[in-house]
């Protein structure tokens, strides 16, 4: 968008739906597999100061709202459930003075299953949070210990019960497989326990070893590839048989319960990111530009009045946009309507026509030209598919 286009390349850039991501960077203890921006809490959590900083951070981004309602909020971390309901009350009061919430706004909070957080569920629901994503990871206590988690399997089950009693009727359970010391039988037992708890949504994905984590420095022994493949196949069959539709690489939902916030990411929507380490993606019709920006990572810098919240931004030019769009949209099993590419990027579909034709000839995309949708093969070889748009 910062480059000059020919008439064949240009389309009308449209404003996509708007979401808000809020990052809470503290946790009780850093997990050895975690590469998110999280910091072990050593002193009392500075709730009041952090809420004030979040609202000030948002004020700096209001030019990008451009008259839109806010459709979803996602509070991630770290461990957002460490903050009190009173803090969120204050935060939401401030947010609603700055933004217009849609009448059916989805507000998701990530929560750990520990007893300390469970006691707060009633308060969280009363603030207007209407979706919980509970970080179960596994119900097996030995596996939890190897992952460095501080809750037990029974606490995870109790957390779901307490969330239901608090009035949450939209729950996601975060579950991993391919764990150190986990057999195929154990992985299926985890899924069985999750399904018995009847969540509306499951995020089920394989543990990967990421740079800048303790597991990267000291890698644990993971199951063999053959076992991992078998777990994936059997797990997908099991989930489907219980009414969970896989609509994204690691997202499975009951009918009508897809994660609206994450769908906005995957459909190349806009989101404002506030909080230490938060990222945003923003469309500006006044300049016909799309940019990504990111905030300072350390809580102390974020809370410092002498430092800027934002530490970087990058304009997406016409060479960036095709792969930026596709690496999100093609995660969706159903893909997206072809028209969305032009609406969300401001580029004509002709820009990527040679890549589309090659992807279809390689049977990585479905033949229907009205949709940008990966084939079964394309979903399995997503990296190979995305390389065609680089």
mmCIF file of C-alpha atoms in Angstrom:
data_model
loop_
_atom_site.group_PDB
_atom_site.id
_atom_site.type_symbol
_atom_site.label_atom_id
_atom_site.label_comp_id
_atom_site.label_asym_id
_atom_site.label_seq_id
_atom_site.Cartn_x
_atom_site.Cartn_y
_atom_site.Cartn_z
ATOM 1 C CA UNK A 1 0.000 0.000 0.000
ATOM 2 C CA UNK A 2 3.039 2.262 0.299
ATOM 3 C CA UNK A 3 3.937 1.439 -3.305
ATOM 4 C CA UNK A 4 2.499 2.780 -6.581
ATOM 5 C CA UNK A 5 -0.099 0.529 -8.227
ATOM 6 C CA UNK A 6 -1.219 0.034 -11.800
ATOM 7 C CA UNK A 7 -4.970 0.073 -12.514
ATOM 8 C CA UNK A 8 -5.004 -3.730 -12.759
ATOM 9 C CA UNK A 9 -3.506 -4.067 -9.305
ATOM 10 C CA UNK A 10 -5.728 -1.627 -7.397
ATOM 11 C CA UNK A 11 -9.055 -2.474 -5.764
ATOM 12 C CA UNK A 12 -11.164 -0.616 -3.245
ATOM 13 C CA UNK A 13 -9.760 -1.023 0.259
ATOM 14 C CA UNK A 14 -12.588 -1.435 2.769
ATOM 15 C CA UNK A 15 -12.626 -1.115 6.537
ATOM 16 C CA UNK A 16 -12.855 -4.583 8.118
ATOM 17 C CA UNK A 17 -14.479 -5.354 11.483
ATOM 18 C CA UNK A 18 -12.611 -4.062 14.533
ATOM 19 C CA UNK A 19 -11.453 -6.063 17.561
ATOM 20 C CA UNK A 20 -9.421 -5.211 20.647
ATOM 21 C CA UNK A 21 -6.623 -7.325 22.102
ATOM 22 C CA UNK A 22 -5.524 -6.626 25.691
ATOM 23 C CA UNK A 23 -2.321 -8.195 26.993
ATOM 24 C CA UNK A 24 -1.756 -8.857 30.694
ATOM 25 C CA UNK A 25 1.923 -9.842 30.950
ATOM 26 C CA UNK A 26 2.167 -11.372 34.429
ATOM 27 C CA UNK A 27 1.941 -14.996 35.479
ATOM 28 C CA UNK A 28 2.751 -16.876 38.678
ATOM 29 C CA UNK A 29 5.541 -18.840 37.022
ATOM 30 C CA UNK A 30 6.926 -18.933 33.484
ATOM 31 C CA UNK A 31 6.218 -22.291 31.827
ATOM 32 C CA UNK A 32 9.207 -23.935 30.069
ATOM 33 C CA UNK A 33 7.372 -24.193 26.721
ATOM 34 C CA UNK A 34 5.905 -20.661 26.694
ATOM 35 C CA UNK A 35 7.202 -18.126 24.170
ATOM 36 C CA UNK A 36 4.520 -15.494 24.862
ATOM 37 C CA UNK A 37 5.383 -12.211 26.503
ATOM 38 C CA UNK A 38 4.921 -13.270 30.124
ATOM 39 C CA UNK A 39 6.800 -12.334 33.269
ATOM 40 C CA UNK A 40 6.731 -14.073 36.643
ATOM 41 C CA UNK A 41 5.005 -11.868 39.198
ATOM 42 C CA UNK A 42 7.456 -11.071 41.993
ATOM 43 C CA UNK A 43 5.592 -8.352 43.864
ATOM 44 C CA UNK A 44 2.035 -7.114 44.188
ATOM 45 C CA UNK A 45 0.306 -6.720 40.844
ATOM 46 C CA UNK A 46 0.052 -2.984 39.956
ATOM 47 C CA UNK A 47 -3.564 -3.231 38.814
ATOM 48 C CA UNK A 48 -4.590 0.392 39.080
ATOM 49 C CA UNK A 49 -1.517 1.697 37.274
ATOM 50 C CA UNK A 50 -1.834 -0.943 34.557
ATOM 51 C CA UNK A 51 -5.500 -0.162 33.878
ATOM 52 C CA UNK A 52 -4.624 3.534 33.596
ATOM 53 C CA UNK A 53 -1.798 2.713 31.190
ATOM 54 C CA UNK A 54 -4.053 0.498 29.061
ATOM 55 C CA UNK A 55 -6.610 3.280 28.657
ATOM 56 C CA UNK A 56 -3.917 5.826 27.826
ATOM 57 C CA UNK A 57 -2.437 3.390 25.298
ATOM 58 C CA UNK A 58 -5.859 2.980 23.683
ATOM 59 C CA UNK A 59 -6.355 6.744 23.502
ATOM 60 C CA UNK A 60 -3.293 6.936 21.255
ATOM 61 C CA UNK A 61 -4.921 4.449 18.847
ATOM 62 C CA UNK A 62 -8.395 6.016 18.558
ATOM 63 C CA UNK A 63 -7.659 7.564 15.156
ATOM 64 C CA UNK A 64 -7.826 4.036 13.726
ATOM 65 C CA UNK A 65 -11.335 3.309 14.996
ATOM 66 C CA UNK A 66 -12.821 5.344 12.115
ATOM 67 C CA UNK A 67 -16.402 5.125 13.312
ATOM 68 C CA UNK A 68 -16.473 1.360 13.831
ATOM 69 C CA UNK A 69 -18.113 -0.553 16.652
ATOM 70 C CA UNK A 70 -15.993 -2.974 18.635
ATOM 71 C CA UNK A 71 -17.123 -6.543 17.913
ATOM 72 C CA UNK A 72 -14.784 -8.585 20.107
ATOM 73 C CA UNK A 73 -12.313 -8.195 22.962
ATOM 74 C CA UNK A 74 -9.715 -10.815 23.856
ATOM 75 C CA UNK A 75 -7.744 -10.564 27.101
ATOM 76 C CA UNK A 76 -4.631 -12.720 26.865
ATOM 77 C CA UNK A 77 -1.362 -13.173 28.670
ATOM 78 C CA UNK A 78 0.413 -14.085 30.793
ATOM 79 C CA UNK A 79 -2.430 -14.900 33.133
ATOM 80 C CA UNK A 80 -5.190 -12.287 32.836
ATOM 81 C CA UNK A 81 -7.193 -13.965 35.594
ATOM 82 C CA UNK A 82 -4.599 -12.766 38.107
ATOM 83 C CA UNK A 83 -6.189 -9.318 37.859
ATOM 84 C CA UNK A 84 -9.259 -8.714 40.006
ATOM 85 C CA UNK A 85 -12.839 -8.253 38.853
ATOM 86 C CA UNK A 86 -12.660 -4.716 40.262
ATOM 87 C CA UNK A 87 -9.757 -3.953 37.931
ATOM 88 C CA UNK A 88 -11.735 -5.197 34.935
ATOM 89 C CA UNK A 89 -14.778 -3.206 36.025
ATOM 90 C CA UNK A 90 -12.637 -0.084 35.960
ATOM 91 C CA UNK A 91 -11.079 -1.074 32.638
ATOM 92 C CA UNK A 92 -14.407 -1.752 30.895
ATOM 93 C CA UNK A 93 -15.869 1.476 32.228
ATOM 94 C CA UNK A 94 -12.959 3.327 30.652
ATOM 95 C CA UNK A 95 -13.165 1.352 27.401
ATOM 96 C CA UNK A 96 -16.839 2.173 26.931
ATOM 97 C CA UNK A 97 -16.082 5.886 27.237
ATOM 98 C CA UNK A 98 -13.642 5.566 24.341
ATOM 99 C CA UNK A 99 -15.259 2.909 22.137
ATOM 100 C CA UNK A 100 -18.735 1.769 21.120
ATOM 101 C CA UNK A 101 -19.365 -1.875 21.992
ATOM 102 C CA UNK A 102 -21.566 -3.842 19.586
ATOM 103 C CA UNK A 103 -24.783 -5.138 21.180
ATOM 104 C CA UNK A 104 -23.537 -8.748 21.040
ATOM 105 C CA UNK A 105 -19.850 -8.142 21.744
ATOM 106 C CA UNK A 106 -17.788 -11.234 22.535
ATOM 107 C CA UNK A 107 -15.411 -10.659 25.470
ATOM 108 C CA UNK A 108 -12.976 -13.495 26.087
ATOM 109 C CA UNK A 109 -10.557 -13.904 28.960
ATOM 110 C CA UNK A 110 -7.818 -16.500 29.255
ATOM 111 C CA UNK A 111 -7.905 -18.103 32.706
ATOM 112 C CA UNK A 112 -5.786 -20.639 34.530
ATOM 113 C CA UNK A 113 -7.567 -23.457 36.373
ATOM 114 C CA UNK A 114 -5.872 -22.811 39.729
ATOM 115 C CA UNK A 115 -8.067 -22.338 42.774
ATOM 116 C CA UNK A 116 -6.960 -18.710 43.180
ATOM 117 C CA UNK A 117 -8.429 -17.778 39.800
ATOM 118 C CA UNK A 118 -11.536 -19.964 40.155
ATOM 119 C CA UNK A 119 -12.732 -17.918 43.115
ATOM 120 C CA UNK A 120 -12.918 -14.877 40.814
ATOM 121 C CA UNK A 121 -15.141 -16.353 38.098
ATOM 122 C CA UNK A 122 -18.372 -14.864 39.496
ATOM 123 C CA UNK A 123 -16.810 -11.419 39.531
ATOM 124 C CA UNK A 124 -15.417 -11.782 36.002
ATOM 125 C CA UNK A 125 -18.838 -12.759 34.646
ATOM 126 C CA UNK A 126 -20.455 -9.791 36.401
ATOM 127 C CA UNK A 127 -18.061 -7.369 34.656
ATOM 128 C CA UNK A 128 -19.378 -8.417 31.240
ATOM 129 C CA UNK A 129 -16.769 -11.032 30.309
ATOM 130 C CA UNK A 130 -18.884 -13.665 28.537
ATOM 131 C CA UNK A 131 -16.363 -16.221 27.273
ATOM 132 C CA UNK A 132 -13.607 -18.026 29.154
ATOM 133 C CA UNK A 133 -10.643 -19.806 27.625
ATOM 134 C CA UNK A 134 -9.321 -22.142 30.306
ATOM 135 C CA UNK A 135 -5.690 -23.248 29.974
ATOM 136 C CA UNK A 136 -6.061 -26.928 30.846
ATOM 137 C CA UNK A 137 -3.202 -28.211 28.583
ATOM 138 C CA UNK A 138 -3.666 -31.766 29.948
ATOM 139 C CA UNK A 139 -5.582 -33.537 32.713
ATOM 140 C CA UNK A 140 -2.656 -35.844 33.508
ATOM 141 C CA UNK A 141 -0.865 -34.678 36.652
ATOM 142 C CA UNK A 142 2.508 -36.157 35.664
ATOM 143 C CA UNK A 143 2.363 -34.433 32.272
ATOM 144 C CA UNK A 144 1.306 -31.173 33.933
ATOM 145 C CA UNK A 145 4.348 -31.356 36.193
ATOM 146 C CA UNK A 146 6.652 -31.933 33.212
ATOM 147 C CA UNK A 147 5.079 -28.884 31.545
ATOM 148 C CA UNK A 148 5.769 -26.772 34.620
ATOM 149 C CA UNK A 149 2.076 -26.140 35.256
ATOM 150 C CA UNK A 150 0.960 -25.338 38.805
ATOM 151 C CA UNK A 151 -2.576 -26.745 38.651
ATOM 152 C CA UNK A 152 -3.786 -30.340 38.776
ATOM 153 C CA UNK A 153 -6.113 -32.266 36.495
ATOM 154 C CA UNK A 154 -8.855 -32.271 39.123
ATOM 155 C CA UNK A 155 -8.534 -28.487 39.510
ATOM 156 C CA UNK A 156 -9.033 -28.135 35.762
ATOM 157 C CA UNK A 157 -12.275 -30.104 35.956
ATOM 158 C CA UNK A 158 -13.374 -28.101 38.981
ATOM 159 C CA UNK A 159 -12.637 -24.852 37.129
ATOM 160 C CA UNK A 160 -15.114 -25.801 34.391
ATOM 161 C CA UNK A 161 -17.802 -26.561 36.987
ATOM 162 C CA UNK A 162 -17.202 -23.246 38.742
ATOM 163 C CA UNK A 163 -17.273 -21.356 35.447
ATOM 164 C CA UNK A 164 -20.651 -22.888 34.648
ATOM 165 C CA UNK A 165 -21.989 -21.972 38.088
ATOM 166 C CA UNK A 166 -20.761 -18.410 37.536
ATOM 167 C CA UNK A 167 -22.937 -18.218 34.422
ATOM 168 C CA UNK A 168 -20.438 -18.796 31.615
ATOM 169 C CA UNK A 169 -22.200 -20.551 28.742
ATOM 170 C CA UNK A 170 -19.342 -20.150 26.266
ATOM 171 C CA UNK A 171 -16.165 -21.986 27.254
ATOM 172 C CA UNK A 172 -13.010 -22.894 25.378
ATOM 173 C CA UNK A 173 -10.626 -25.494 26.758
ATOM 174 C CA UNK A 174 -7.003 -25.190 25.683
ATOM 175 C CA UNK A 175 -5.526 -28.687 25.300
ATOM 176 C CA UNK A 176 -2.158 -29.862 23.996
ATOM 177 C CA UNK A 177 -0.945 -33.223 22.752
ATOM 178 C CA UNK A 178 2.441 -34.661 21.847
ATOM 179 C CA UNK A 179 3.655 -33.965 25.380
ATOM 180 C CA UNK A 180 6.797 -35.339 27.063
ATOM 181 C CA UNK A 181 5.950 -38.802 28.395
ATOM 182 C CA UNK A 182 2.503 -38.842 26.769
ATOM 183 C CA UNK A 183 1.377 -41.972 24.954
ATOM 184 C CA UNK A 184 -1.322 -42.172 22.316
ATOM 185 C CA UNK A 185 -3.681 -43.703 24.888
ATOM 186 C CA UNK A 186 -3.016 -40.822 27.303
ATOM 187 C CA UNK A 187 -3.669 -38.239 24.593
ATOM 188 C CA UNK A 188 -7.036 -39.837 23.785
ATOM 189 C CA UNK A 189 -7.909 -39.981 27.501
ATOM 190 C CA UNK A 190 -7.243 -36.232 27.689
ATOM 191 C CA UNK A 191 -9.627 -35.631 24.794
ATOM 192 C CA UNK A 192 -12.259 -37.895 26.366
ATOM 193 C CA UNK A 193 -12.125 -35.929 29.619
ATOM 194 C CA UNK A 194 -12.351 -32.626 27.756
ATOM 195 C CA UNK A 195 -15.345 -33.811 25.719
ATOM 196 C CA UNK A 196 -17.119 -35.047 28.869
ATOM 197 C CA UNK A 197 -16.915 -31.496 30.253
ATOM 198 C CA UNK A 198 -19.003 -30.361 27.234
ATOM 199 C CA UNK A 199 -17.191 -27.131 26.302
ATOM 200 C CA UNK A 200 -18.524 -25.132 23.385
ATOM 201 C CA UNK A 201 -15.035 -24.874 21.884
ATOM 202 C CA UNK A 202 -11.742 -26.751 22.013
ATOM 203 C CA UNK A 203 -8.298 -25.505 21.012
ATOM 204 C CA UNK A 204 -6.400 -28.767 20.501
ATOM 205 C CA UNK A 205 -2.872 -28.578 19.187
ATOM 206 C CA UNK A 206 0.516 -30.263 19.269
ATOM 207 C CA UNK A 207 3.224 -28.998 21.604
ATOM 208 C CA UNK A 208 5.992 -27.349 19.603
ATOM 209 C CA UNK A 209 9.383 -26.367 20.955
ATOM 210 C CA UNK A 210 9.872 -22.642 20.375
ATOM 211 C CA UNK A 211 13.048 -20.508 20.501
ATOM 212 C CA UNK A 212 13.673 -18.439 23.635
ATOM 213 C CA UNK A 213 12.057 -21.023 25.919
ATOM 214 C CA UNK A 214 13.512 -23.343 28.517
ATOM 215 C CA UNK A 215 12.461 -26.337 26.408
ATOM 216 C CA UNK A 216 14.463 -24.914 23.497
ATOM 217 C CA UNK A 217 17.575 -24.799 25.667
ATOM 218 C CA UNK A 218 16.905 -28.215 27.244
ATOM 219 C CA UNK A 219 14.585 -30.084 24.865
ATOM 220 C CA UNK A 220 12.433 -32.803 26.427
ATOM 221 C CA UNK A 221 11.934 -36.153 24.710
ATOM 222 C CA UNK A 222 8.730 -35.963 22.683
ATOM 223 C CA UNK A 223 6.670 -38.772 21.083
ATOM 224 C CA UNK A 224 7.838 -40.098 17.715
ATOM 225 C CA UNK A 225 6.392 -38.615 14.511
ATOM 226 C CA UNK A 226 4.405 -41.785 13.751
ATOM 227 C CA UNK A 227 2.700 -41.565 17.143
ATOM 228 C CA UNK A 228 2.021 -37.837 16.685
ATOM 229 C CA UNK A 229 0.379 -38.457 13.317
ATOM 230 C CA UNK A 230 -1.789 -41.227 14.780
ATOM 231 C CA UNK A 231 -2.845 -38.980 17.696
ATOM 232 C CA UNK A 232 -3.841 -36.246 15.255
ATOM 233 C CA UNK A 233 -5.906 -38.564 13.060
ATOM 234 C CA UNK A 234 -7.678 -40.360 15.898
ATOM 235 C CA UNK A 235 -8.265 -37.137 17.795
ATOM 236 C CA UNK A 236 -9.882 -35.428 14.818
ATOM 237 C CA UNK A 237 -12.171 -38.404 14.291
ATOM 238 C CA UNK A 238 -13.130 -38.441 17.963
ATOM 239 C CA UNK A 239 -13.892 -34.725 18.033
ATOM 240 C CA UNK A 240 -15.973 -34.924 14.862
ATOM 241 C CA UNK A 241 -18.007 -37.805 16.278
ATOM 242 C CA UNK A 242 -18.916 -35.611 19.265
ATOM 243 C CA UNK A 243 -20.083 -32.639 17.216
ATOM 244 C CA UNK A 244 -16.864 -30.610 17.189
ATOM 245 C CA UNK A 245 -16.210 -29.177 13.731
ATOM 246 C CA UNK A 246 -12.622 -28.355 12.857
ATOM 247 C CA UNK A 247 -12.805 -24.909 11.274
ATOM 248 C CA UNK A 248 -9.144 -23.911 11.684
ATOM 249 C CA UNK A 249 -5.860 -25.777 12.117
ATOM 250 C CA UNK A 250 -6.255 -26.214 15.879
ATOM 251 C CA UNK A 251 -9.786 -24.890 16.536
ATOM 252 C CA UNK A 252 -12.854 -27.104 16.984
ATOM 253 C CA UNK A 253 -16.289 -25.860 17.887
ATOM 254 C CA UNK A 254 -19.859 -26.894 18.440
ATOM 255 C CA UNK A 255 -22.413 -25.422 16.021
ATOM 256 C CA UNK A 256 -22.472 -21.621 16.174
ATOM 257 C CA UNK A 257 -19.656 -21.374 18.746
ATOM 258 C CA UNK A 258 -16.624 -20.459 16.679
ATOM 259 C CA UNK A 259 -14.266 -17.958 18.304
ATOM 260 C CA UNK A 260 -15.361 -14.674 16.736
ATOM 261 C CA UNK A 261 -12.244 -12.824 17.855
ATOM 262 C CA UNK A 262 -9.894 -15.329 16.252
ATOM 263 C CA UNK A 263 -12.054 -15.462 13.124
ATOM 264 C CA UNK A 264 -11.456 -11.740 12.728
ATOM 265 C CA UNK A 265 -7.683 -12.373 12.807
ATOM 266 C CA UNK A 266 -7.937 -15.168 10.239
ATOM 267 C CA UNK A 267 -10.184 -13.120 7.963
ATOM 268 C CA UNK A 268 -7.606 -10.299 8.011
ATOM 269 C CA UNK A 269 -9.745 -8.007 10.136
ATOM 270 C CA UNK A 270 -8.388 -5.100 12.165
ATOM 271 C CA UNK A 271 -7.432 -5.247 15.809
ATOM 272 C CA UNK A 272 -6.027 -2.692 18.202
ATOM 273 C CA UNK A 273 -3.458 -4.170 20.578
ATOM 274 C CA UNK A 274 -2.899 -2.604 23.996
ATOM 275 C CA UNK A 275 -0.759 -3.790 26.869
ATOM 276 C CA UNK A 276 2.877 -4.793 27.288
ATOM 277 C CA UNK A 277 3.951 -6.767 24.224
ATOM 278 C CA UNK A 278 0.605 -6.412 22.401
ATOM 279 C CA UNK A 279 0.484 -6.323 18.603
ATOM 280 C CA UNK A 280 -2.060 -4.620 16.357
ATOM 281 C CA UNK A 281 -3.105 -4.656 12.700
ATOM 282 C CA UNK A 282 -4.752 -1.462 11.486
ATOM 283 C CA UNK A 283 -6.266 -0.144 8.264
ATOM 284 C CA UNK A 284 -6.226 3.603 7.575
ATOM 285 C CA UNK A 285 -8.566 4.665 4.765
ATOM 286 C CA UNK A 286 -7.283 8.248 4.871
ATOM 287 C CA UNK A 287 -3.878 7.110 3.630
ATOM 288 C CA UNK A 288 -4.890 3.789 2.018
ATOM 289 C CA UNK A 289 -2.404 1.975 4.218
ATOM 290 C CA UNK A 290 -2.370 -1.126 6.388
ATOM 291 C CA UNK A 291 0.147 -1.419 9.177
ATOM 292 C CA UNK A 292 1.190 -3.670 12.019
ATOM 293 C CA UNK A 293 2.428 -2.149 15.265
ATOM 294 C CA UNK A 294 3.706 -3.503 18.559
ATOM 295 C CA UNK A 295 4.102 -2.277 22.119
ATOM 296 C CA UNK A 296 7.012 -2.371 24.536
ATOM 297 C CA UNK A 297 7.386 -5.810 26.096
ATOM 298 C CA UNK A 298 8.518 -5.237 29.674
ATOM 299 C CA UNK A 299 5.892 -4.224 32.252
ATOM 300 C CA UNK A 300 8.228 -1.682 33.857
ATOM 301 C CA UNK A 301 8.775 0.108 30.517
ATOM 302 C CA UNK A 302 5.079 -0.026 29.734
ATOM 303 C CA UNK A 303 4.235 1.574 33.076
ATOM 304 C CA UNK A 304 6.938 4.222 32.773
ATOM 305 C CA UNK A 305 5.613 7.713 32.021
ATOM 306 C CA UNK A 306 8.931 8.512 30.336
ATOM 307 C CA UNK A 307 8.673 5.825 27.655
ATOM 308 C CA UNK A 308 6.421 5.349 24.659
ATOM 309 C CA UNK A 309 3.935 2.486 24.592
ATOM 310 C CA UNK A 310 4.698 1.727 20.962
ATOM 311 C CA UNK A 311 8.135 0.444 20.068
ATOM 312 C CA UNK A 312 7.665 -0.293 16.391
ATOM 313 C CA UNK A 313 5.412 -0.359 13.351
ATOM 314 C CA UNK A 314 5.589 -1.676 9.811
ATOM 315 C CA UNK A 315 3.578 -0.601 6.786
ATOM 316 C CA UNK A 316 2.515 -3.542 4.651
ATOM 317 C CA UNK A 317 3.328 -2.894 1.000
ATOM 318 C CA UNK A 318 1.933 -4.706 -2.026
ATOM 319 C CA UNK A 319 4.642 -7.375 -1.783
ATOM 320 C CA UNK A 320 3.757 -8.116 1.842
ATOM 321 C CA UNK A 321 -0.009 -8.174 1.531
ATOM 322 C CA UNK A 322 -0.677 -11.417 -0.393
ATOM 323 C CA UNK A 323 1.211 -13.666 2.015
ATOM 324 C CA UNK A 324 0.033 -11.666 5.056
ATOM 325 C CA UNK A 325 -3.557 -12.230 3.955
ATOM 326 C CA UNK A 326 -3.089 -15.857 2.953
ATOM 327 C CA UNK A 327 -1.185 -16.954 6.046
ATOM 328 C CA UNK A 328 -4.308 -16.048 8.005
ATOM 329 C CA UNK A 329 -7.153 -16.939 5.622
ATOM 330 C CA UNK A 330 -5.747 -20.306 4.596
ATOM 331 C CA UNK A 331 -5.647 -21.488 8.205
ATOM 332 C CA UNK A 332 -9.421 -21.729 7.902
ATOM 333 C CA UNK A 333 -10.630 -25.089 6.613
ATOM 334 C CA UNK A 334 -13.394 -23.360 4.640
ATOM 335 C CA UNK A 335 -11.100 -20.547 3.521
ATOM 336 C CA UNK A 336 -12.760 -17.253 2.589
ATOM 337 C CA UNK A 337 -14.759 -15.733 -0.244
ATOM 338 C CA UNK A 338 -12.355 -14.639 -3.003
ATOM 339 C CA UNK A 339 -13.778 -11.105 -2.865
ATOM 340 C CA UNK A 340 -12.404 -10.700 0.646
ATOM 341 C CA UNK A 341 -8.843 -10.526 -0.678
ATOM 342 C CA UNK A 342 -9.512 -7.267 -2.536
ATOM 343 C CA UNK A 343 -11.677 -5.802 0.212
ATOM 344 C CA UNK A 344 -9.098 -6.407 2.938
ATOM 345 C CA UNK A 345 -5.885 -5.679 0.999
ATOM 346 C CA UNK A 346 -6.890 -3.060 -1.595
ATOM 347 C CA UNK A 347 -5.294 -5.254 -4.277
ATOM 348 C CA UNK A 348 -7.004 -6.796 -7.255
ATOM 349 C CA UNK A 349 -7.209 -10.579 -7.269
ATOM 350 C CA UNK A 350 -5.304 -10.352 -10.565
ATOM 351 C CA UNK A 351 -2.231 -9.533 -8.470
ATOM 352 C CA UNK A 352 -2.026 -13.119 -7.239
ATOM 353 C CA UNK A 353 -3.650 -14.923 -10.178
ATOM 354 C CA UNK A 354 -0.458 -16.756 -11.273
ATOM 355 C CA UNK A 355 0.061 -18.030 -7.703
ATOM 356 C CA UNK A 356 -3.578 -19.130 -7.458
ATOM 357 C CA UNK A 357 -3.351 -21.030 -10.741
ATOM 358 C CA UNK A 358 -0.185 -22.779 -9.650
ATOM 359 C CA UNK A 359 -1.678 -23.669 -6.239
ATOM 360 C CA UNK A 360 -4.734 -25.169 -7.939
ATOM 361 C CA UNK A 361 -2.610 -27.090 -10.436
ATOM 362 C CA UNK A 362 -0.672 -28.544 -7.470
ATOM 363 C CA UNK A 363 -4.025 -29.448 -5.837
ATOM 364 C CA UNK A 364 -3.248 -27.242 -2.822
ATOM 365 C CA UNK A 365 -6.331 -25.052 -3.359
ATOM 366 C CA UNK A 366 -9.841 -26.175 -4.272
ATOM 367 C CA UNK A 367 -10.835 -25.581 -7.916
ATOM 368 C CA UNK A 368 -13.756 -23.249 -7.059
ATOM 369 C CA UNK A 369 -12.470 -19.801 -8.053
ATOM 370 C CA UNK A 370 -15.113 -18.044 -5.931
ATOM 371 C CA UNK A 371 -13.286 -19.202 -2.798
ATOM 372 C CA UNK A 372 -9.730 -19.106 -1.498
ATOM 373 C CA UNK A 373 -9.856 -22.440 0.276
ATOM 374 C CA UNK A 374 -7.139 -24.995 0.956
ATOM 375 C CA UNK A 375 -7.731 -28.527 -0.237
ATOM 376 C CA UNK A 376 -7.136 -31.419 2.139
ATOM 377 C CA UNK A 377 -3.626 -31.606 0.718
ATOM 378 C CA UNK A 378 -3.217 -27.851 1.080
ATOM 379 C CA UNK A 379 -4.140 -27.998 4.763
ATOM 380 C CA UNK A 380 -1.555 -30.731 5.303
ATOM 381 C CA UNK A 381 1.150 -28.843 3.394
ATOM 382 C CA UNK A 382 0.222 -25.299 4.387
ATOM 383 C CA UNK A 383 3.793 -23.978 4.394
ATOM 384 C CA UNK A 384 4.288 -25.209 0.845
ATOM 385 C CA UNK A 385 1.052 -23.485 -0.157
ATOM 386 C CA UNK A 386 1.981 -20.197 1.494
ATOM 387 C CA UNK A 387 5.384 -20.111 -0.217
ATOM 388 C CA UNK A 388 3.566 -19.616 -3.513
ATOM 389 C CA UNK A 389 2.393 -16.195 -2.334
ATOM 390 C CA UNK A 390 5.747 -14.908 -1.030
#
